[in-house]
Amino acid sequence: MRVVDTTRTRPVPPEPEQPRSGLAARVSLGRVFAPVPSEFLLIASTALILTVFGLVMVLSATSATSEDAGGGPYDTMLKQAVFAAIGIPLMFLASRFPVSFWKRMAWPALILATLFQMLVFTPLGIDNDGNRNWISIAGLQAQPSEFLKVTLAIWLGFILYRKRTLLADWRHVFIPAIPVGIAVIGTVMAGKDLGTAMILVLILLAALFFSGVKLRVFLLPLVLFAGGVAYFAVSSPDRMRRYMSFLNEDCLADYFGDCYQPLHGIWGLAGGGVFGLGLGNSKEKYSWLPAAAHDYIFAIVGEELGLIGCVVVLVLFALFAVGAFHIVRKTDDPFVRITAGAITVWIVGQALLNVGVVLRLLPVFGVPLPFLSQGGTSLMSVLLACGVLLSFARTLPVRTAASVTQPVRGRLPR
């Protein structure tokens, strides 16, 4: 009589689940420190480095003028540091939200940001250099249009994602993306802020491009918006004169006019040479360069840190672009691809526009240098956008050493 051993095939009953406590609780909390994709680390590190570097340059550019205004040398930098202290945790908090959260918030966020922008036309609105695009609440100034950039990118990503199977028809491409986009941009143009409006147009065109619409459908809004920008530039003689000043070959003849700031920006860059005058040793910041801490902070970087400092800043933006575009390339979610592409084109494109203005290669648009220029609202909106990118980066597969070296079961390793 043969005896059959049934212990090998007999199923083992599962153990009753024990309540989590002690070590188990600590293990669950350890998921917060789980491995993240390299794109997450690249975007987060470059954003943090640029933000800290921007605080240092704002301090250097405003220390002398802050004392002349009756305050301390650290007043302006401390105000900027408060927004950085709020924006950096906000960035990492936003990185924890799932992609489904951003899809649900697309419409509410854009509506709230547009209503916030409409406050510039109330008694809270103030004029700044001919633009009514600022509000003042309890002595604190804010630029609501900065939040339109990130919310418009998210909204466009959601709308074009929902219509991804219908984008071959130009009517589905244009409605509601184009009418809503024109309305949002119109709230900014009503305040005569052409620079911010151009960035919003850039975001809209980038979203259409990364959605994969046909070229002939993409060209029509491109021509429409290019014509609109040209019309608003030509319709104002004062704005046209300022924009075309960069083509003036004899700019010294108009030294005290529209060429004053561009000339001092170029002189600041040229005065720094290769190695710069040293941190804090700028001459242009002593009221020679009016927007030293704002639109022309790149000139102060070049004067104090030289060509090397300028190259470092550009390399950091290039690394940021590499990490962000890797998300666009690797993701399988159309919403992530469109939104990440629009945000990346906004931040990197605005940086290139700012640098081109300082180098007198482009007209004066009045757009800040992301992360570096003085402006709490601008810094917070850029850090929030980085949080959205980090949230998207968490959806990418993590490439670890074990996953690379471990062969697939059932196959021989090569």
XYZ file of C-alpha atoms in Angstrom:
414
model
C 0.000 0.000 0.000
C 1.542 3.359 -1.129
C 1.458 6.264 1.254
C 0.852 9.665 -0.390
C 2.324 12.724 1.250
C -0.321 15.406 1.040
C 1.542 18.046 3.027
C 3.082 19.538 -0.122
C -0.220 20.237 -1.849
C -2.334 21.132 1.148
C -3.031 24.895 1.139
C -1.792 26.816 4.133
C -4.514 28.908 5.777
C -3.699 32.638 5.871
C -2.724 34.124 9.193
C -5.157 36.590 10.715
C -4.181 40.207 9.985
C -2.779 41.950 13.051
C -3.473 45.629 13.773
C -0.658 47.941 12.742
C 1.312 49.355 15.596
C 4.881 50.113 16.550
C 7.260 49.027 13.791
C 4.439 48.444 11.282
C 3.370 52.057 11.621
C 6.904 53.237 11.009
C 7.175 51.057 7.914
C 4.020 52.577 6.407
C 5.364 56.042 7.050
C 8.509 55.035 5.235
C 6.587 55.015 1.950
C 6.974 58.768 1.910
C 10.674 58.155 1.296
C 10.120 55.556 -1.401
C 12.374 55.792 -4.465
C 11.350 58.389 -7.014
C 12.251 58.689 -10.704
C 15.374 60.577 -11.704
C 13.170 63.206 -13.373
C 11.675 64.033 -9.963
C 15.120 64.578 -8.448
C 16.335 66.626 -11.404
C 13.359 69.001 -11.441
C 13.221 69.389 -7.652
C 16.969 70.001 -7.270
C 17.210 72.571 -10.063
C 14.118 74.391 -8.765
C 15.563 74.573 -5.248
C 19.004 75.697 -6.438
C 17.547 78.405 -8.673
C 15.257 79.628 -5.878
C 18.084 79.909 -3.340
C 20.332 81.511 -5.937
C 17.552 83.973 -6.724
C 17.300 84.985 -3.050
C 21.029 85.674 -2.985
C 20.859 87.796 -6.136
C 17.781 89.711 -4.924
C 19.675 90.533 -1.730
C 22.689 91.692 -3.711
C 20.626 93.752 -6.165
C 18.478 95.510 -3.546
C 20.719 95.933 -0.504
C 21.867 99.435 -1.464
C 18.514 100.792 -2.665
C 16.668 99.325 0.335
C 18.867 101.316 2.708
C 18.355 104.488 0.695
C 14.593 103.955 0.977
C 14.859 103.990 4.767
C 14.773 100.228 5.362
C 17.408 97.664 6.114
C 19.564 95.971 3.482
C 17.724 92.675 4.004
C 14.135 93.976 3.799
C 13.440 93.105 0.160
C 15.190 89.751 0.352
C 13.283 88.771 3.511
C 9.967 89.528 1.791
C 11.027 87.324 -1.113
C 12.204 84.647 1.329
C 8.738 84.541 2.921
C 7.188 83.650 -0.441
C 9.937 81.062 -1.009
C 9.260 79.571 2.440
C 5.594 79.213 1.453
C 6.188 78.145 -2.152
C 8.737 75.365 -1.534
C 6.537 73.354 0.884
C 3.618 74.046 -1.460
C 5.653 72.555 -4.304
C 6.325 69.313 -2.421
C 2.742 69.185 -1.147
C 1.462 69.501 -4.716
C 3.822 66.713 -5.753
C 1.894 64.300 -3.501
C -1.423 64.798 -5.313
C -2.405 62.158 -7.888
C -2.990 63.014 -11.521
C -6.736 62.544 -11.030
C -6.722 65.491 -8.589
C -5.348 67.878 -11.217
C -7.963 66.684 -13.701
C -10.752 67.410 -11.210
C -9.320 70.827 -10.379
C -8.890 71.992 -13.991
C -12.154 73.943 -14.272
C -12.401 75.253 -10.659
C -8.764 76.400 -10.643
C -9.084 78.334 -13.909
C -12.344 79.979 -12.804
C -10.870 81.042 -9.454
C -7.683 82.350 -11.085
C -9.722 84.362 -13.609
C -11.877 85.865 -10.837
C -8.681 86.709 -8.959
C -7.368 88.431 -12.077
C -10.552 90.500 -12.347
C -9.675 92.164 -9.032
C -7.222 94.391 -10.906
C -10.232 96.289 -12.278
C -11.600 96.973 -8.793
C -10.368 99.633 -6.353
C -7.773 97.044 -5.249
C -6.039 97.321 -8.635
C -2.990 99.548 -9.061
C -1.003 100.773 -12.045
C 2.629 99.744 -12.436
C 4.666 101.135 -15.352
C 1.518 101.729 -17.367
C 0.095 98.240 -16.731
C -2.915 97.660 -14.519
C -2.084 94.099 -13.624
C -1.444 94.341 -9.892
C -3.560 94.461 -6.738
C -2.743 95.756 -3.281
C -4.260 94.158 -0.185
C -3.211 95.442 3.260
C -0.031 96.889 1.803
C 0.952 93.657 0.033
C 1.113 93.681 -3.763
C 0.297 90.665 -5.922
C 0.108 89.953 -9.645
C -2.921 87.675 -10.177
C -2.058 86.940 -13.809
C 0.853 84.762 -12.672
C -1.600 82.118 -11.432
C -3.388 82.172 -14.782
C -0.294 80.595 -16.327
C -0.330 77.379 -14.311
C -4.128 77.056 -14.223
C -4.440 77.618 -17.981
C -1.838 74.912 -18.635
C -3.731 72.426 -16.439
C -7.090 73.335 -17.968
C -5.840 73.020 -21.539
C -4.279 69.657 -20.714
C -7.595 68.414 -19.337
C -9.742 69.724 -22.221
C -7.475 68.400 -24.954
C -7.121 65.100 -23.091
C -10.912 64.699 -22.991
C -11.081 65.363 -26.748
C -8.021 63.305 -27.694
C -10.023 61.100 -30.091
C -11.695 64.092 -31.782
C -8.693 66.345 -32.444
C -8.665 65.499 -36.134
C -11.635 67.844 -36.468
C -10.611 71.496 -36.133
C -13.926 72.373 -34.456
C -13.147 70.132 -31.509
C -9.638 71.592 -31.322
C -10.916 75.168 -31.211
C -13.961 74.707 -28.957
C -13.736 75.412 -26.093
C -9.933 75.820 -25.994
C -9.642 78.880 -28.229
C -12.666 80.907 -26.963
C -11.794 80.316 -23.309
C -8.115 80.999 -24.009
C -8.974 84.292 -25.711
C -11.201 85.278 -22.764
C -8.473 84.522 -20.224
C -5.813 86.344 -22.232
C -8.251 89.223 -22.749
C -8.449 89.835 -18.990
C -4.693 90.390 -19.030
C -4.690 92.491 -22.197
C -7.376 94.724 -20.674
C -4.719 95.716 -18.146
C -2.248 96.432 -21.000
C 0.208 93.723 -19.909
C 1.342 92.457 -23.288
C 4.305 90.536 -21.854
C 2.174 88.254 -19.671
C -0.364 87.881 -22.487
C 2.402 86.628 -24.788
C 3.390 83.983 -22.225
C -0.244 82.830 -22.013
C -0.342 82.598 -25.811
C 2.845 80.528 -25.669
C 1.196 78.160 -23.171
C -1.856 77.771 -25.416
C 0.225 77.039 -28.506
C 2.408 74.581 -26.588
C -0.661 72.689 -25.359
C -1.993 72.411 -28.910
C 1.403 71.216 -30.133
C 1.809 68.484 -27.502
C -1.780 67.349 -28.011
C -0.715 66.157 -31.459
C -3.103 68.204 -33.581
C -2.438 68.374 -37.293
C -0.071 71.052 -38.524
C -2.667 72.892 -40.577
C -4.942 73.096 -37.520
C -2.045 74.321 -35.378
C -0.991 77.040 -37.822
C -4.317 78.869 -37.794
C -4.286 79.813 -34.072
C -0.583 80.604 -34.412
C -1.313 83.140 -37.159
C -4.301 84.554 -35.256
C -2.373 85.134 -32.061
C 0.686 86.498 -33.864
C -1.588 88.977 -35.612
C -3.238 89.873 -32.296
C 0.094 90.553 -30.593
C 1.242 92.659 -33.533
C -2.010 94.653 -33.460
C -1.759 95.443 -29.746
C 1.881 96.427 -30.168
C 1.212 98.741 -33.116
C -1.990 100.218 -31.684
C -0.054 101.930 -28.877
C 2.625 104.371 -30.136
C 4.293 104.437 -26.719
C 4.436 100.641 -26.506
C 5.648 100.369 -30.104
C 8.406 102.893 -29.482
C 9.647 100.998 -26.436
C 9.512 97.619 -28.184
C 11.443 98.820 -31.210
C 14.152 100.609 -29.231
C 16.343 97.487 -29.387
C 16.741 98.086 -33.155
C 18.052 101.608 -32.615
C 21.648 101.581 -33.863
C 22.436 104.943 -32.253
C 20.975 104.188 -28.845
C 23.285 106.663 -27.106
C 21.399 109.492 -28.789
C 18.326 108.408 -26.808
C 20.258 107.703 -23.615
C 17.733 109.310 -21.267
C 14.762 107.838 -23.160
C 13.799 104.292 -24.048
C 17.422 103.154 -24.357
C 18.388 104.032 -20.785
C 17.601 100.688 -19.169
C 18.699 98.420 -22.057
C 22.036 100.245 -22.255
C 22.747 99.874 -18.559
C 21.763 96.212 -18.753
C 24.322 95.627 -21.508
C 26.954 97.666 -19.649
C 26.377 95.566 -16.544
C 26.909 92.335 -18.464
C 29.974 93.699 -20.242
C 31.457 95.063 -17.012
C 31.461 91.634 -15.397
C 33.746 90.031 -17.943
C 34.421 86.337 -17.540
C 34.737 86.077 -13.758
C 32.657 89.061 -12.637
C 33.280 91.840 -10.141
C 32.407 89.637 -7.198
C 29.157 88.974 -5.385
C 27.743 92.247 -4.059
C 30.098 94.465 -6.078
C 27.696 95.520 -8.819
C 27.799 99.171 -9.842
C 24.576 99.181 -11.833
C 22.466 98.280 -8.791
C 23.086 101.736 -7.305
C 19.988 103.144 -9.039
C 21.609 103.076 -12.476
C 19.572 100.068 -13.575
C 15.924 100.733 -12.616
C 14.706 97.102 -12.708
C 17.881 95.560 -11.319
C 16.043 93.049 -9.130
C 13.112 92.463 -11.476
C 13.338 92.049 -15.247
C 17.074 92.807 -15.430
C 18.396 90.652 -12.624
C 20.285 88.579 -15.208
C 22.384 91.678 -15.890
C 23.352 91.809 -12.199
C 24.259 88.116 -12.353
C 26.544 88.821 -15.300
C 28.119 91.874 -13.671
C 28.857 90.232 -10.336
C 29.505 86.611 -11.365
C 30.594 87.164 -14.952
C 30.129 84.887 -17.906
C 30.618 81.860 -15.660
C 27.643 82.834 -13.495
C 25.448 83.387 -16.555
C 26.404 80.005 -17.996
C 25.621 78.291 -14.686
C 22.129 79.830 -14.660
C 21.489 78.747 -18.248
C 22.757 75.220 -17.520
C 20.372 74.949 -14.560
C 17.445 75.920 -16.767
C 18.647 73.409 -19.374
C 18.725 70.626 -16.760
C 15.243 71.631 -15.633
C 14.057 71.373 -19.249
C 15.680 67.949 -19.656
C 13.882 66.560 -16.607
C 10.532 68.074 -17.631
C 10.719 66.939 -21.251
C 11.599 63.428 -20.106
C 8.174 63.366 -18.441
C 6.597 64.390 -21.747
C 8.494 61.669 -23.585
C 7.976 58.789 -21.136
C 4.377 59.221 -20.027
C 1.463 57.308 -21.535
C -1.158 59.763 -20.218
C -2.104 62.467 -22.768
C -3.139 64.813 -19.946
C 0.301 64.554 -18.358
C 2.056 65.022 -21.697
C 0.078 68.124 -22.690
C 0.168 69.826 -19.287
C 3.835 69.061 -18.625
C 4.780 70.274 -22.096
C 2.853 73.537 -21.667
C 4.386 74.217 -18.226
C 7.890 73.476 -19.469
C 7.548 75.721 -22.514
C 6.189 78.471 -20.245
C 9.046 78.393 -17.689
C 11.927 77.764 -20.073
C 10.486 80.017 -22.805
C 9.969 82.882 -20.363
C 13.552 82.483 -19.151
C 14.860 82.668 -22.719
C 12.716 85.731 -23.446
C 14.051 87.483 -20.349
C 17.655 86.706 -21.229
C 17.059 87.829 -24.832
C 15.715 91.167 -23.580
C 18.754 91.730 -21.348
C 21.063 90.916 -24.275
C 19.110 93.383 -26.477
C 18.220 90.587 -28.872
C 14.487 91.085 -28.222
C 12.221 94.026 -27.393
C 11.471 94.839 -23.769
C 8.504 92.599 -22.915
C 8.535 93.098 -19.169
C 8.574 89.405 -18.188
C 10.520 88.289 -15.083
C 13.207 85.627 -14.973
C 11.584 82.556 -13.339
C 12.901 81.650 -9.867
C 15.354 84.586 -9.819
C 13.479 87.865 -10.332
C 11.986 89.698 -7.376
C 8.264 89.049 -7.107
C 6.527 86.777 -4.632
C 3.536 85.959 -6.826
C 5.751 84.965 -9.740
C 7.913 82.759 -7.522
C 4.927 80.996 -5.947
C 3.261 80.302 -9.291
C 6.468 78.829 -10.732
C 7.026 76.646 -7.650
C 3.406 75.468 -7.819
C 3.929 74.566 -11.474
C 7.045 72.624 -10.461
C 4.898 70.777 -7.921
C 2.558 69.738 -10.727
C 5.536 68.459 -12.722
C 6.808 66.532 -9.689
C 3.346 65.005 -9.266
C 3.521 63.854 -12.873
C 7.059 62.542 -12.401
C 5.848 60.201 -9.637
C 3.731 58.374 -12.227
C 6.820 57.334 -14.187
C 8.419 53.919 -13.500
C 11.376 53.976 -11.123
C 14.491 52.458 -12.673
C 16.461 50.797 -9.864
C 19.628 48.743 -9.950
C 17.717 45.564 -9.093
C 15.302 46.018 -11.985
C 18.211 46.482 -14.382
C 20.368 43.518 -13.292
C 17.639 40.971 -12.445
C 16.814 38.811 -15.485
C 13.223 38.145 -16.502
C 11.939 34.807 -15.146
C 11.813 32.152 -17.795
C 14.465 33.742 -20.000
C 18.195 33.401 -20.076
C 20.126 36.568 -19.264
C 21.965 38.036 -22.177
